[in-house]
PDB file of C-alpha atoms in Angstrom:
ATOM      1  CA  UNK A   1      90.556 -49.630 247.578  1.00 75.00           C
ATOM      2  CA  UNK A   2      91.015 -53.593 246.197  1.00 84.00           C
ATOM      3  CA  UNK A   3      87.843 -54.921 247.373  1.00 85.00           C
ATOM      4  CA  UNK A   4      84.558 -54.873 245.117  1.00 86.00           C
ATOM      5  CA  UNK A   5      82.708 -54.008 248.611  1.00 85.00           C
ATOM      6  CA  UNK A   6      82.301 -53.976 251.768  1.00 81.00           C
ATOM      7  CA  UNK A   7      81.949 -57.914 252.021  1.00 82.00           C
ATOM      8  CA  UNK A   8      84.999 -58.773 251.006  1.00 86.00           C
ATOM      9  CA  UNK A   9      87.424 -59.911 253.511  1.00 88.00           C
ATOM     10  CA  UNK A  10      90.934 -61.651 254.083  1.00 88.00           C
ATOM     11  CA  UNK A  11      91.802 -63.432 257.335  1.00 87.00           C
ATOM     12  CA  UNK A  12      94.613 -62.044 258.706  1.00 85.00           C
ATOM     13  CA  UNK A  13      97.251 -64.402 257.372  1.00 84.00           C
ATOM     14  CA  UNK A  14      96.415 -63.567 253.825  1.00 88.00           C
ATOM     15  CA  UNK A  15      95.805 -59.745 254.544  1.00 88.00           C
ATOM     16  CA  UNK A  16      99.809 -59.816 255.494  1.00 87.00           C
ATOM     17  CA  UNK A  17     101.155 -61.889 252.696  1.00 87.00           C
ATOM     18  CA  UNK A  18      99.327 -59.423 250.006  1.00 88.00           C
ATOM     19  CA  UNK A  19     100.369 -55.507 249.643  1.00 84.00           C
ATOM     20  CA  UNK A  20      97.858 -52.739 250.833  1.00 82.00           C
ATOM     21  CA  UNK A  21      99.836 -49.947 251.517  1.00 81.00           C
ATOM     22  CA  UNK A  22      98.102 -46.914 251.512  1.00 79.00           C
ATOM     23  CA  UNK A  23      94.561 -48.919 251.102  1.00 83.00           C
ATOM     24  CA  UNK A  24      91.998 -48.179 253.666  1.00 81.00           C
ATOM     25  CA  UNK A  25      91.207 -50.694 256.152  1.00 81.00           C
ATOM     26  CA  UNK A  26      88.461 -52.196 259.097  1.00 81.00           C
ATOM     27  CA  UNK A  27      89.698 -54.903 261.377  1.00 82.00           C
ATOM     28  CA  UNK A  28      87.275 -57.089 262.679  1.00 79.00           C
ATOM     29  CA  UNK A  29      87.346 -60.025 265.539  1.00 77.00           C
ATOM     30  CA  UNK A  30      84.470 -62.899 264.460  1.00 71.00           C
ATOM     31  CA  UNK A  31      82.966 -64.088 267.581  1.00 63.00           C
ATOM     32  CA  UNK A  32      80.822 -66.921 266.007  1.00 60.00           C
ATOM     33  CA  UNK A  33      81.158 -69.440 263.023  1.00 58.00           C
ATOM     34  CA  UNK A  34      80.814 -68.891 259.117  1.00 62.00           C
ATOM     35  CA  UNK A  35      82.601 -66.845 257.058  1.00 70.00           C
ATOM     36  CA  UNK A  36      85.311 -67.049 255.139  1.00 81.00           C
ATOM     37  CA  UNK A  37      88.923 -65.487 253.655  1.00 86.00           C
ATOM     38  CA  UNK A  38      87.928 -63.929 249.716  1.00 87.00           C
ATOM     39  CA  UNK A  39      91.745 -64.519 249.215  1.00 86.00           C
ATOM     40  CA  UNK A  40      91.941 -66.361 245.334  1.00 82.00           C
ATOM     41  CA  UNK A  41      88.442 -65.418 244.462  1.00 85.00           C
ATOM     42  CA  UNK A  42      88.841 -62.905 241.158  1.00 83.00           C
ATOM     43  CA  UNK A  43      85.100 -61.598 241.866  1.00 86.00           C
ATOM     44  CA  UNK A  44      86.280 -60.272 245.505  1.00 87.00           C
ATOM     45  CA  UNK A  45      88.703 -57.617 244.491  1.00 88.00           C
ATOM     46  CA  UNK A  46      89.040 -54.973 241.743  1.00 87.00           C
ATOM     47  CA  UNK A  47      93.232 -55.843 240.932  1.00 84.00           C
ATOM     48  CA  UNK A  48      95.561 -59.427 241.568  1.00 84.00           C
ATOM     49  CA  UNK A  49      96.204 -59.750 245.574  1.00 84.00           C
ATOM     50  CA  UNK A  50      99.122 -61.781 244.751  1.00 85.00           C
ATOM     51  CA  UNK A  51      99.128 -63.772 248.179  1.00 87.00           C
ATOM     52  CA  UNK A  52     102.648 -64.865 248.901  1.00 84.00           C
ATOM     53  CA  UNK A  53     100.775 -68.284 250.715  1.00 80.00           C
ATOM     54  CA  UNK A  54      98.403 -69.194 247.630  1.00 80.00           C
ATOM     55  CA  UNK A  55      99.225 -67.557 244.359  1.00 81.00           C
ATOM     56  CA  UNK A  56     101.800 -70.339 242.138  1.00 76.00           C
ATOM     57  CA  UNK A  57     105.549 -69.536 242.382  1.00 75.00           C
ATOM     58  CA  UNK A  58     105.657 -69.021 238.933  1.00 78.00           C
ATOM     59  CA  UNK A  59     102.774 -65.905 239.464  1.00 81.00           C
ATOM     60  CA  UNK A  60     104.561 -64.371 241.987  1.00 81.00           C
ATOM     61  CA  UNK A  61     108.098 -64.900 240.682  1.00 82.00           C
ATOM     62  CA  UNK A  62     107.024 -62.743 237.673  1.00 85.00           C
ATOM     63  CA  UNK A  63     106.016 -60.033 239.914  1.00 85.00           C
ATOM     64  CA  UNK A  64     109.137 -60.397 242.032  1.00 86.00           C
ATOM     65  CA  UNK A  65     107.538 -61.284 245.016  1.00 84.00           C
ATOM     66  CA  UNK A  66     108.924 -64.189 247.464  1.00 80.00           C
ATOM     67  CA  UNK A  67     106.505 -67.169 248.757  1.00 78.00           C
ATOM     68  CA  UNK A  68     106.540 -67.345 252.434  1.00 75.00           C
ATOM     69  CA  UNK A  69     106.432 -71.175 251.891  1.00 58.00           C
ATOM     70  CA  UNK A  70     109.600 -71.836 249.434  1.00 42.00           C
ATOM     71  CA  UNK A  71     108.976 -75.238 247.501  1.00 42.00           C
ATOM     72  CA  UNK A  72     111.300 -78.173 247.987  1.00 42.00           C
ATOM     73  CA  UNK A  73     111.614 -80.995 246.429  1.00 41.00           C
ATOM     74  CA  UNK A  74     110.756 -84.680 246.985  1.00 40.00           C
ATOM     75  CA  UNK A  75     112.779 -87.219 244.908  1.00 40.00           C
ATOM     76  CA  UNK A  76     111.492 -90.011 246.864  1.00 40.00           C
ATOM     77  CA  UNK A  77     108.033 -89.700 245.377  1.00 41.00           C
ATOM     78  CA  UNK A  78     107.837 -92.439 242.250  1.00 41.00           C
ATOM     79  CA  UNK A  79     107.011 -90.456 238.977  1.00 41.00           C
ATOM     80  CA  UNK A  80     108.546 -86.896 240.010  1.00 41.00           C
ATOM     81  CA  UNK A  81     110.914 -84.919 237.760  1.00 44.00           C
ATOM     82  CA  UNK A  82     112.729 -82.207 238.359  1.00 45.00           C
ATOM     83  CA  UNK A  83     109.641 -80.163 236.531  1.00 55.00           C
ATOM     84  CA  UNK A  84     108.050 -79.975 239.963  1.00 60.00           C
ATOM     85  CA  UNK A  85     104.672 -81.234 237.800  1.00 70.00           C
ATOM     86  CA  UNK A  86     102.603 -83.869 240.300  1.00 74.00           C
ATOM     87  CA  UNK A  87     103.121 -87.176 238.993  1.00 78.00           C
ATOM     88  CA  UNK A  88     100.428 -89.360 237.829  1.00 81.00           C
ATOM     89  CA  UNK A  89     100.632 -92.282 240.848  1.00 83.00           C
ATOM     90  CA  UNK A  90     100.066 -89.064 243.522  1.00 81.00           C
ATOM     91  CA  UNK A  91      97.081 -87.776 241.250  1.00 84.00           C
ATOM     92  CA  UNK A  92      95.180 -90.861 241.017  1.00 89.00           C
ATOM     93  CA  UNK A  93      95.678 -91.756 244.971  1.00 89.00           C
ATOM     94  CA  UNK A  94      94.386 -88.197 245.182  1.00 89.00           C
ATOM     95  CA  UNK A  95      91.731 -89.098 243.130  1.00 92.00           C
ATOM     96  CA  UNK A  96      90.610 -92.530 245.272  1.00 92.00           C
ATOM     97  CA  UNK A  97      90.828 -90.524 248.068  1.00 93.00           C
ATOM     98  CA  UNK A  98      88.604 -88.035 247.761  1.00 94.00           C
ATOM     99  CA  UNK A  99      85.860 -89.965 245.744  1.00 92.00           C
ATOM    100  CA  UNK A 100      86.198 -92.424 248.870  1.00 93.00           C
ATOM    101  CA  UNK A 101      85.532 -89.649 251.374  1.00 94.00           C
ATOM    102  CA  UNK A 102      82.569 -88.079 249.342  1.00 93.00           C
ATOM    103  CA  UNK A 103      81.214 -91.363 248.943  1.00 91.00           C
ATOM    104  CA  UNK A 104      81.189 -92.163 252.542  1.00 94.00           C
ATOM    105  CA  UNK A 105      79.834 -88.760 253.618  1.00 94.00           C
ATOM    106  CA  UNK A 106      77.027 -88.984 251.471  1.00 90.00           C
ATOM    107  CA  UNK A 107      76.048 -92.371 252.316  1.00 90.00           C
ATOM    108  CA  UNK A 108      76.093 -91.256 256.097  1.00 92.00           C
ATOM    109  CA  UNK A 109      73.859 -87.674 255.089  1.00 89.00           C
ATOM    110  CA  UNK A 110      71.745 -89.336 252.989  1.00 86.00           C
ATOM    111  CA  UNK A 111      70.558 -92.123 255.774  1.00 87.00           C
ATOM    112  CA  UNK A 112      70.537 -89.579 258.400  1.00 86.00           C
ATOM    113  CA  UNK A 113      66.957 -87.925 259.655  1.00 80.00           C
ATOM    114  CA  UNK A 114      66.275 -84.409 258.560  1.00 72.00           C
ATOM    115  CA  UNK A 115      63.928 -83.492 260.879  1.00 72.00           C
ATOM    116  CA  UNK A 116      63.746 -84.337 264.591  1.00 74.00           C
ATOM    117  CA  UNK A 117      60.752 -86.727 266.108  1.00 66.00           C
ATOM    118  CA  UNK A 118      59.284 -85.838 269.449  1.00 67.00           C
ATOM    119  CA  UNK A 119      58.030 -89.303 269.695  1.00 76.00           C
ATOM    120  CA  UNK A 120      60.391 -92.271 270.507  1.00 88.00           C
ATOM    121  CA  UNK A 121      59.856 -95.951 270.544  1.00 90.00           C
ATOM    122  CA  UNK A 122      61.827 -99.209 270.015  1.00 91.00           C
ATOM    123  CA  UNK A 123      60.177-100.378 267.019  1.00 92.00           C
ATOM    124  CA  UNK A 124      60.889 -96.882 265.522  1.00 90.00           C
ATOM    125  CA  UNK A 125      64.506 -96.803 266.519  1.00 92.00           C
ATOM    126  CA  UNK A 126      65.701-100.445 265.146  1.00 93.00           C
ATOM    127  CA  UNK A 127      63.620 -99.562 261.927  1.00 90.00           C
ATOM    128  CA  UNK A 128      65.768 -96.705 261.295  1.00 89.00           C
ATOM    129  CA  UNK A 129      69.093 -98.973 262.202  1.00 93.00           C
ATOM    130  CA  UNK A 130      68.108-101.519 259.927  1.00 92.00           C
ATOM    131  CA  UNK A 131      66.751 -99.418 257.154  1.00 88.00           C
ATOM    132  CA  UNK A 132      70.433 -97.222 257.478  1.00 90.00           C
ATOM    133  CA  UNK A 133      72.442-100.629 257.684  1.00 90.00           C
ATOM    134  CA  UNK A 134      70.888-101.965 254.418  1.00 88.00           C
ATOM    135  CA  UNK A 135      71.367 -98.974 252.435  1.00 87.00           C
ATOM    136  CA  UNK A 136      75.422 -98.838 253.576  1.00 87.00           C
ATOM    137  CA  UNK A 137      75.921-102.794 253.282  1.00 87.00           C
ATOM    138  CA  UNK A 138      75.925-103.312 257.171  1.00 89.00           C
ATOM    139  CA  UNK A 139      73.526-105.845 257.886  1.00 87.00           C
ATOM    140  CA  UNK A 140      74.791-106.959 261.192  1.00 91.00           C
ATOM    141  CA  UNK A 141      72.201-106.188 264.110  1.00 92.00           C
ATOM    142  CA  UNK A 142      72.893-103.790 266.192  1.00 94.00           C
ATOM    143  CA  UNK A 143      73.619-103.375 269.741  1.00 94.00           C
ATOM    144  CA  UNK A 144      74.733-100.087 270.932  1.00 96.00           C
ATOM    145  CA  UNK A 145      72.052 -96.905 270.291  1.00 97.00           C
ATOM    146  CA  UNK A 146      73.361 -93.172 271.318  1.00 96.00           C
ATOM    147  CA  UNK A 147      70.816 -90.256 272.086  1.00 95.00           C
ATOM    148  CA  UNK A 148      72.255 -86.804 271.073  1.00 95.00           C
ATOM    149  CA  UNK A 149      71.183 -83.445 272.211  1.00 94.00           C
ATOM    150  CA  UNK A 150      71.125 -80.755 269.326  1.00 93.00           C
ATOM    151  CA  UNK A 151      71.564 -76.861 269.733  1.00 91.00           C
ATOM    152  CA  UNK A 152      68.749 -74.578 269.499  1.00 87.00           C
ATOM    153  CA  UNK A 153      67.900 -70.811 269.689  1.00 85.00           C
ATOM    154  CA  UNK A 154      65.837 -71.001 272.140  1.00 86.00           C
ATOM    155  CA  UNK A 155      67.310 -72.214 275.141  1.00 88.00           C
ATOM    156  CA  UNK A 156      69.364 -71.204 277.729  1.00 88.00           C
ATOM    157  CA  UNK A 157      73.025 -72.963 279.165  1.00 88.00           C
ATOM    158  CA  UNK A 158      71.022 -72.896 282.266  1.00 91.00           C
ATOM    159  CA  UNK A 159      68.110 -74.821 280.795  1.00 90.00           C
ATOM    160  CA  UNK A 160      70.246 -77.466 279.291  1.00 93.00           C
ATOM    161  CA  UNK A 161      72.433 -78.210 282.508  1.00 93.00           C
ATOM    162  CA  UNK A 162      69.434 -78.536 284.780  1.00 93.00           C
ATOM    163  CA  UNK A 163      67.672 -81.312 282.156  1.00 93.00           C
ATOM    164  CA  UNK A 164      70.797 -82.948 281.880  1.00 94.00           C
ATOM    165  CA  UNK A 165      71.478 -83.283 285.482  1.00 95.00           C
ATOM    166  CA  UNK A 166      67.957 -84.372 286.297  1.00 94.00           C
ATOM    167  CA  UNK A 167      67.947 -87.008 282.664  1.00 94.00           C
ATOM    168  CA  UNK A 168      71.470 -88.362 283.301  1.00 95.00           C
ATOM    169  CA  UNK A 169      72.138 -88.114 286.864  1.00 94.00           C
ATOM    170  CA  UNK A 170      75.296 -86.016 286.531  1.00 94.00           C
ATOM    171  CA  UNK A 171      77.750 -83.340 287.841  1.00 94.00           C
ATOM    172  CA  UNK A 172      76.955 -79.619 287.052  1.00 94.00           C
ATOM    173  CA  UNK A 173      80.383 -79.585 285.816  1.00 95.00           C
ATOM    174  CA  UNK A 174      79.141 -82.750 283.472  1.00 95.00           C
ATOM    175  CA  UNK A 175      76.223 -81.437 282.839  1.00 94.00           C
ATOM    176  CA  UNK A 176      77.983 -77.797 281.843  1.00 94.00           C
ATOM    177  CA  UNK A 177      80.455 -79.633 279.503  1.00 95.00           C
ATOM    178  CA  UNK A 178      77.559 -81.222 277.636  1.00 95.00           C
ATOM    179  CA  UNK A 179      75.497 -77.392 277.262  1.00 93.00           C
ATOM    180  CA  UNK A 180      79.091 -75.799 275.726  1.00 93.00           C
ATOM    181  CA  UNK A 181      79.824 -78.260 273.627  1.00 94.00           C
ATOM    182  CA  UNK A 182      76.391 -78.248 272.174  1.00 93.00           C
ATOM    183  CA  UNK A 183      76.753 -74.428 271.931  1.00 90.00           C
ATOM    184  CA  UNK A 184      80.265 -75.005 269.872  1.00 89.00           C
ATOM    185  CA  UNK A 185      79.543 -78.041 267.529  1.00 89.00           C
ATOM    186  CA  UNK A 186      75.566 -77.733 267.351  1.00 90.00           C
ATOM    187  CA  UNK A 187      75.317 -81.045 269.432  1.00 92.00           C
ATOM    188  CA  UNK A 188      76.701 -83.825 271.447  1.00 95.00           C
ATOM    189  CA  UNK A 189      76.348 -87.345 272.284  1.00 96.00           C
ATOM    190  CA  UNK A 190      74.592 -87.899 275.774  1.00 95.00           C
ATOM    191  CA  UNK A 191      74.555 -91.269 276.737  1.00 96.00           C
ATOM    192  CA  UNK A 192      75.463 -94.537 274.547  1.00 96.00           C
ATOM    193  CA  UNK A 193      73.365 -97.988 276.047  1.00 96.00           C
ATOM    194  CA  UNK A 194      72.127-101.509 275.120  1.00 96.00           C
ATOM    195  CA  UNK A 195      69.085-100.177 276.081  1.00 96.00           C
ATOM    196  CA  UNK A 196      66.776 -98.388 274.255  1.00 95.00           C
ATOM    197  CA  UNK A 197      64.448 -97.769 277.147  1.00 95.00           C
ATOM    198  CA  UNK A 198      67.010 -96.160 278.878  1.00 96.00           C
ATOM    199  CA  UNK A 199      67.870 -93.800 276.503  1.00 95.00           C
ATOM    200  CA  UNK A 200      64.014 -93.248 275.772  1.00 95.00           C
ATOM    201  CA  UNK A 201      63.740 -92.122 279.351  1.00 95.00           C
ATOM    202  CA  UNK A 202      66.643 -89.408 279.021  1.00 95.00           C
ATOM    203  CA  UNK A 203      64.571 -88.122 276.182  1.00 94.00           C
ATOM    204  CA  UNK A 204      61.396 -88.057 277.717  1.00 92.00           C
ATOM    205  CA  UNK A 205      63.112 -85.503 280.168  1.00 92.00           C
ATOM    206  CA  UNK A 206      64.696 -83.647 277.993  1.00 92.00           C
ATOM    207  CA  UNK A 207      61.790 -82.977 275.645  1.00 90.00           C
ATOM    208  CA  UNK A 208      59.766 -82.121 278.634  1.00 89.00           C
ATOM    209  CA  UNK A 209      61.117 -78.337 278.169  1.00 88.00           C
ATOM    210  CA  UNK A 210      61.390 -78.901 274.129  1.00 88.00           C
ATOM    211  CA  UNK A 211      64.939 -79.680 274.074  1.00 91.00           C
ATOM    212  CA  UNK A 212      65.766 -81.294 270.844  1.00 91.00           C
ATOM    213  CA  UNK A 213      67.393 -85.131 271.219  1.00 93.00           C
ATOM    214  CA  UNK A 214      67.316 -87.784 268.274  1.00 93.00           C
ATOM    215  CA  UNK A 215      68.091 -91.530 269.298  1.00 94.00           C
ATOM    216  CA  UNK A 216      69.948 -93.926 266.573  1.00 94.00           C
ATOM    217  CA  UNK A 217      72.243 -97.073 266.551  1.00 96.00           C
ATOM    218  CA  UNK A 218      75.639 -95.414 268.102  1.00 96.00           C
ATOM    219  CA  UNK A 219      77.050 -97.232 264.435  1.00 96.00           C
ATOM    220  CA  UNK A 220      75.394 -94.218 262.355  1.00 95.00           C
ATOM    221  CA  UNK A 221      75.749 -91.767 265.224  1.00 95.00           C
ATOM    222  CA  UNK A 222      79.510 -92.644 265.056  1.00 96.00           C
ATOM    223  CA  UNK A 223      79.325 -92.236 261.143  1.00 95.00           C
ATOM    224  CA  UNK A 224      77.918 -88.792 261.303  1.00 95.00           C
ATOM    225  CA  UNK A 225      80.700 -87.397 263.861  1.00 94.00           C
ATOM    226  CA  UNK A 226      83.379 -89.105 261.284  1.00 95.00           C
ATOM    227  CA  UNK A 227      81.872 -87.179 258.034  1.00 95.00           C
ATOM    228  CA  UNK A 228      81.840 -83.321 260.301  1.00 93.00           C
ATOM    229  CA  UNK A 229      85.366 -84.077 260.709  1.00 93.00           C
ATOM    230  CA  UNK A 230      85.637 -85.357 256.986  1.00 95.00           C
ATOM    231  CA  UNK A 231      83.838 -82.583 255.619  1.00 93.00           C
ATOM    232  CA  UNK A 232      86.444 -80.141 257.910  1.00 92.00           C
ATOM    233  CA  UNK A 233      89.666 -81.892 256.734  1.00 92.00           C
ATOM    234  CA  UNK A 234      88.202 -81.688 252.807  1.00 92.00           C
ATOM    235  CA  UNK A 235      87.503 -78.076 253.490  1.00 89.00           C
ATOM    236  CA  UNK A 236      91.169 -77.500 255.030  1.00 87.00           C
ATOM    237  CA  UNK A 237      92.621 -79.410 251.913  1.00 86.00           C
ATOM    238  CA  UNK A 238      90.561 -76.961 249.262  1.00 85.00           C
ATOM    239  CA  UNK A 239      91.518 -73.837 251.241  1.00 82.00           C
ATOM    240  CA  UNK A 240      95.716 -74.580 251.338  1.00 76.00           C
ATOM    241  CA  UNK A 241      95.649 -75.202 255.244  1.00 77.00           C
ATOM    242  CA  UNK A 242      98.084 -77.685 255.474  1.00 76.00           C
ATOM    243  CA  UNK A 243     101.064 -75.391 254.618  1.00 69.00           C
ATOM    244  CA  UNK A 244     103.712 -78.296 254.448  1.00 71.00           C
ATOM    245  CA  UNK A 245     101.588 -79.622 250.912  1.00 73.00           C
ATOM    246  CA  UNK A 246     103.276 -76.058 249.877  1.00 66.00           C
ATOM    247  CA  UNK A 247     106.465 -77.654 249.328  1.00 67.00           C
ATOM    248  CA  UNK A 248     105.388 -80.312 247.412  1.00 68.00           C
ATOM    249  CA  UNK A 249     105.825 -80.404 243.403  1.00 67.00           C
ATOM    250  CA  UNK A 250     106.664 -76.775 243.396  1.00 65.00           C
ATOM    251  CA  UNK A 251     103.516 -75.822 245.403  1.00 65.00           C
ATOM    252  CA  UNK A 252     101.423 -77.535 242.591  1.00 74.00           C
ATOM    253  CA  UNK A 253      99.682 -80.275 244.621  1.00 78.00           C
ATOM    254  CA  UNK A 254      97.245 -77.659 246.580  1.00 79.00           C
ATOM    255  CA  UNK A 255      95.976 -76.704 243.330  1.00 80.00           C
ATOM    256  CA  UNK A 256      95.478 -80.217 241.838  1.00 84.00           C
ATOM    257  CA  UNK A 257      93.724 -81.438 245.480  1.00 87.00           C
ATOM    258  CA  UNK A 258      91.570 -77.668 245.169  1.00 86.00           C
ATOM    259  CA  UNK A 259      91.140 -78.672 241.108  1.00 87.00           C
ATOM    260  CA  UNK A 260      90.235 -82.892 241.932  1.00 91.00           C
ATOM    261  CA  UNK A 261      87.498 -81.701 245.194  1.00 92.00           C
ATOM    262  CA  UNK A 262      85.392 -79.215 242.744  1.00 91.00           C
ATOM    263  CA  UNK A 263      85.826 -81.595 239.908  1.00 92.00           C
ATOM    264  CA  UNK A 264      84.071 -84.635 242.113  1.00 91.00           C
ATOM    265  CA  UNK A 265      81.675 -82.481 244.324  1.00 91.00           C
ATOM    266  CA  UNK A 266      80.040 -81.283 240.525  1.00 90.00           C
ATOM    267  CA  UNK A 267      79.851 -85.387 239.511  1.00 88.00           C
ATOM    268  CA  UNK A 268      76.408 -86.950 239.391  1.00 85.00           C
ATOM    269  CA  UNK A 269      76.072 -89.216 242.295  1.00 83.00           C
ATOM    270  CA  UNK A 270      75.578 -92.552 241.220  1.00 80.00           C
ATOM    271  CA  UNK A 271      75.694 -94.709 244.272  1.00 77.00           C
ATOM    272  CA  UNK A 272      71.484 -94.384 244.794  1.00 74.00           C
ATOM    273  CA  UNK A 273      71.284 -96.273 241.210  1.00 73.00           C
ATOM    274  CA  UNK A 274      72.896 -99.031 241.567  1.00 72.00           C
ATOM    275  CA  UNK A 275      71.817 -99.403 245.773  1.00 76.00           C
ATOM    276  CA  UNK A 276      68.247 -99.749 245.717  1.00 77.00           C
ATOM    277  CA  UNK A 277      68.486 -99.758 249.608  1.00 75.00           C
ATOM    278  CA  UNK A 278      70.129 -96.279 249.685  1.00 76.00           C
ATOM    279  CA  UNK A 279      67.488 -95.103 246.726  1.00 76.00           C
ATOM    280  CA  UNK A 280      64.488 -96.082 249.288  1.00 76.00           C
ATOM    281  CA  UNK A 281      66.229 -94.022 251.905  1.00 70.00           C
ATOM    282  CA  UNK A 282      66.994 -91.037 249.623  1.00 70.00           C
ATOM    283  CA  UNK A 283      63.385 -91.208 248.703  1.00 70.00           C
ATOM    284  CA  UNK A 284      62.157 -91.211 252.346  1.00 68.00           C
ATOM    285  CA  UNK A 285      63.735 -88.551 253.772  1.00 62.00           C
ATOM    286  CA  UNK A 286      63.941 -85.852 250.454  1.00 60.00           C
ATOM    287  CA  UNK A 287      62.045 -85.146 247.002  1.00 55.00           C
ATOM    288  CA  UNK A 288      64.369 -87.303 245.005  1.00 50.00           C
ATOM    289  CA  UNK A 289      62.421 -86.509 241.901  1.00 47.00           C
ATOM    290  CA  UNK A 290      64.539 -83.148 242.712  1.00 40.00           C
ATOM    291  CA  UNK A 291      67.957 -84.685 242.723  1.00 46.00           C
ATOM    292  CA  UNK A 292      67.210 -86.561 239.342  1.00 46.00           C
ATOM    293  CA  UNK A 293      66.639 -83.391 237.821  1.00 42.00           C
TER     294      UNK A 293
END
């Protein structure tokens, strides 16, 4: 009835603040990940959903419709006027943020392999620490290493507990934990040591049935868990999650943060020209010819 076809979808929270009365409709429960709510994209849907959570008050005022999150205001923010507009101190603290964040992220993405070795030796390992600390300014040595197991289509929960009770010396119920949260967030950290030979040995076993591990300092391993959570939070911020922001400036400050995210993701990233560090490790691990283009 609204929708251009059959791939457009709401999550339920927007499906209930917009009208469909008399529309037909398919409910459906998504078991895995992906996906997500066509709610505020104009290519989705044949007429104006008017979602009480997202549309501007002043958009759904005119159609006499009530936001389910009613603005309020917030004198004790320096700069704001009773014209509910997001003052300019907010906007640029927005701004820092969020170039901060990027930056950080792709520092971490841009040092971190992109395909997984089979092979494992010291040498190997504290090259890639060094070569990562260097290209983010860290050039303390480093003591602590990580090995993390990464999901796969291939393997069983049974195949991953019995490697990781034989490699680590652990609990089924351990050993269990590790396989589910590998199935949930596509990996998970193992074991962190001093030593490197230790860790080499876990992944000795756990290759021995083509499991897929990768062994770095636990500093970059640490860095790569901090940008998943980064990228989630950024993600929550450019799709309204955080329902209190909705009383903020008259509900204006989602679309600012939504408005300041696109505006920086689409920014040339400059950081490899003026780190010749992070340019070497851009050029190792992709075609950066490609992201010059």
């Amino acid at each position: 009835n609204c929708s251009m076809d059959d791939t457009c979808v709401l999550c339920t929270r927007c499906f209930q603040a917009t009208d469909h009365v008399g529309h037909d409709t398919s409910f459906s429960v998504n078991s895995g990940t992906g996906g997500c709510c066509d709610c505020g994209d104009p290519e989705a849907w044949k007429i104006p959903l008017r979602c009480r959570h997202h549309n501007s008050f002043e958009e759904l005022e005119e159609c006499g419709l009530e936001p389910i999150v009613s603005s309020a205001g917030a004198p004790f923010v320096p700069g704001y006027g009773n014209n509910n507009e997001c003052p300019a101190s907010v906007r640029r603290s927005m701004e820092l943020t969020i170039a901060v964040l990027l930056e950080f992220i792709l520092e971490t993405f841009a040092t971190s392999p992109v395909s997984l070795s089979g092979q494992f030796d010291d040498a190997t390992i504290m090259e890639d620490a060094q070569n990562a600390g260097l290209a983010i300014g860290d050039t303390e040595r480093q003591e602590r290493y990580a090995i993390v197991l990464w999901n796969d289509e291939v393997h069983s929960y049974q195949d991953v507990i019995d490697q990781c009770t034989e490699a680590l010396q652990c609990s089924h119920m351990e050993a269990k934990k590790i396989a589910e949260t590998v199935d949930a967030c596509g990996r998970d950290v193992l074991r962190v040591s001093t030593s490197i030979t230790e860790l080499i040995d876990i992944a000795t076993t756990m290759t021995n049935v083509s499991l897929s591990v990768s062994i770095r300092a636990a500093r970059d391993i640490f860095r790569e868990q901090l940008s998943a959570s980064l990228l989630i939070w950024l993600r929550d911020l450019a799709c309204c999650k955080f329902r209190p922001l909705a009383r903020v400036f008259g509900g204006k400050i989602n679309n600012e943060i939504r408005a300041e995210i696109s505006y920086q993701l689409c920014l040339r990233w400059v950081a490899p020209t003026r780190n010749a560090y992070l340019a070497d490790a851009l050029e190792r691990m992709y075609d950066y010819s490609l992201m010059e283009s």
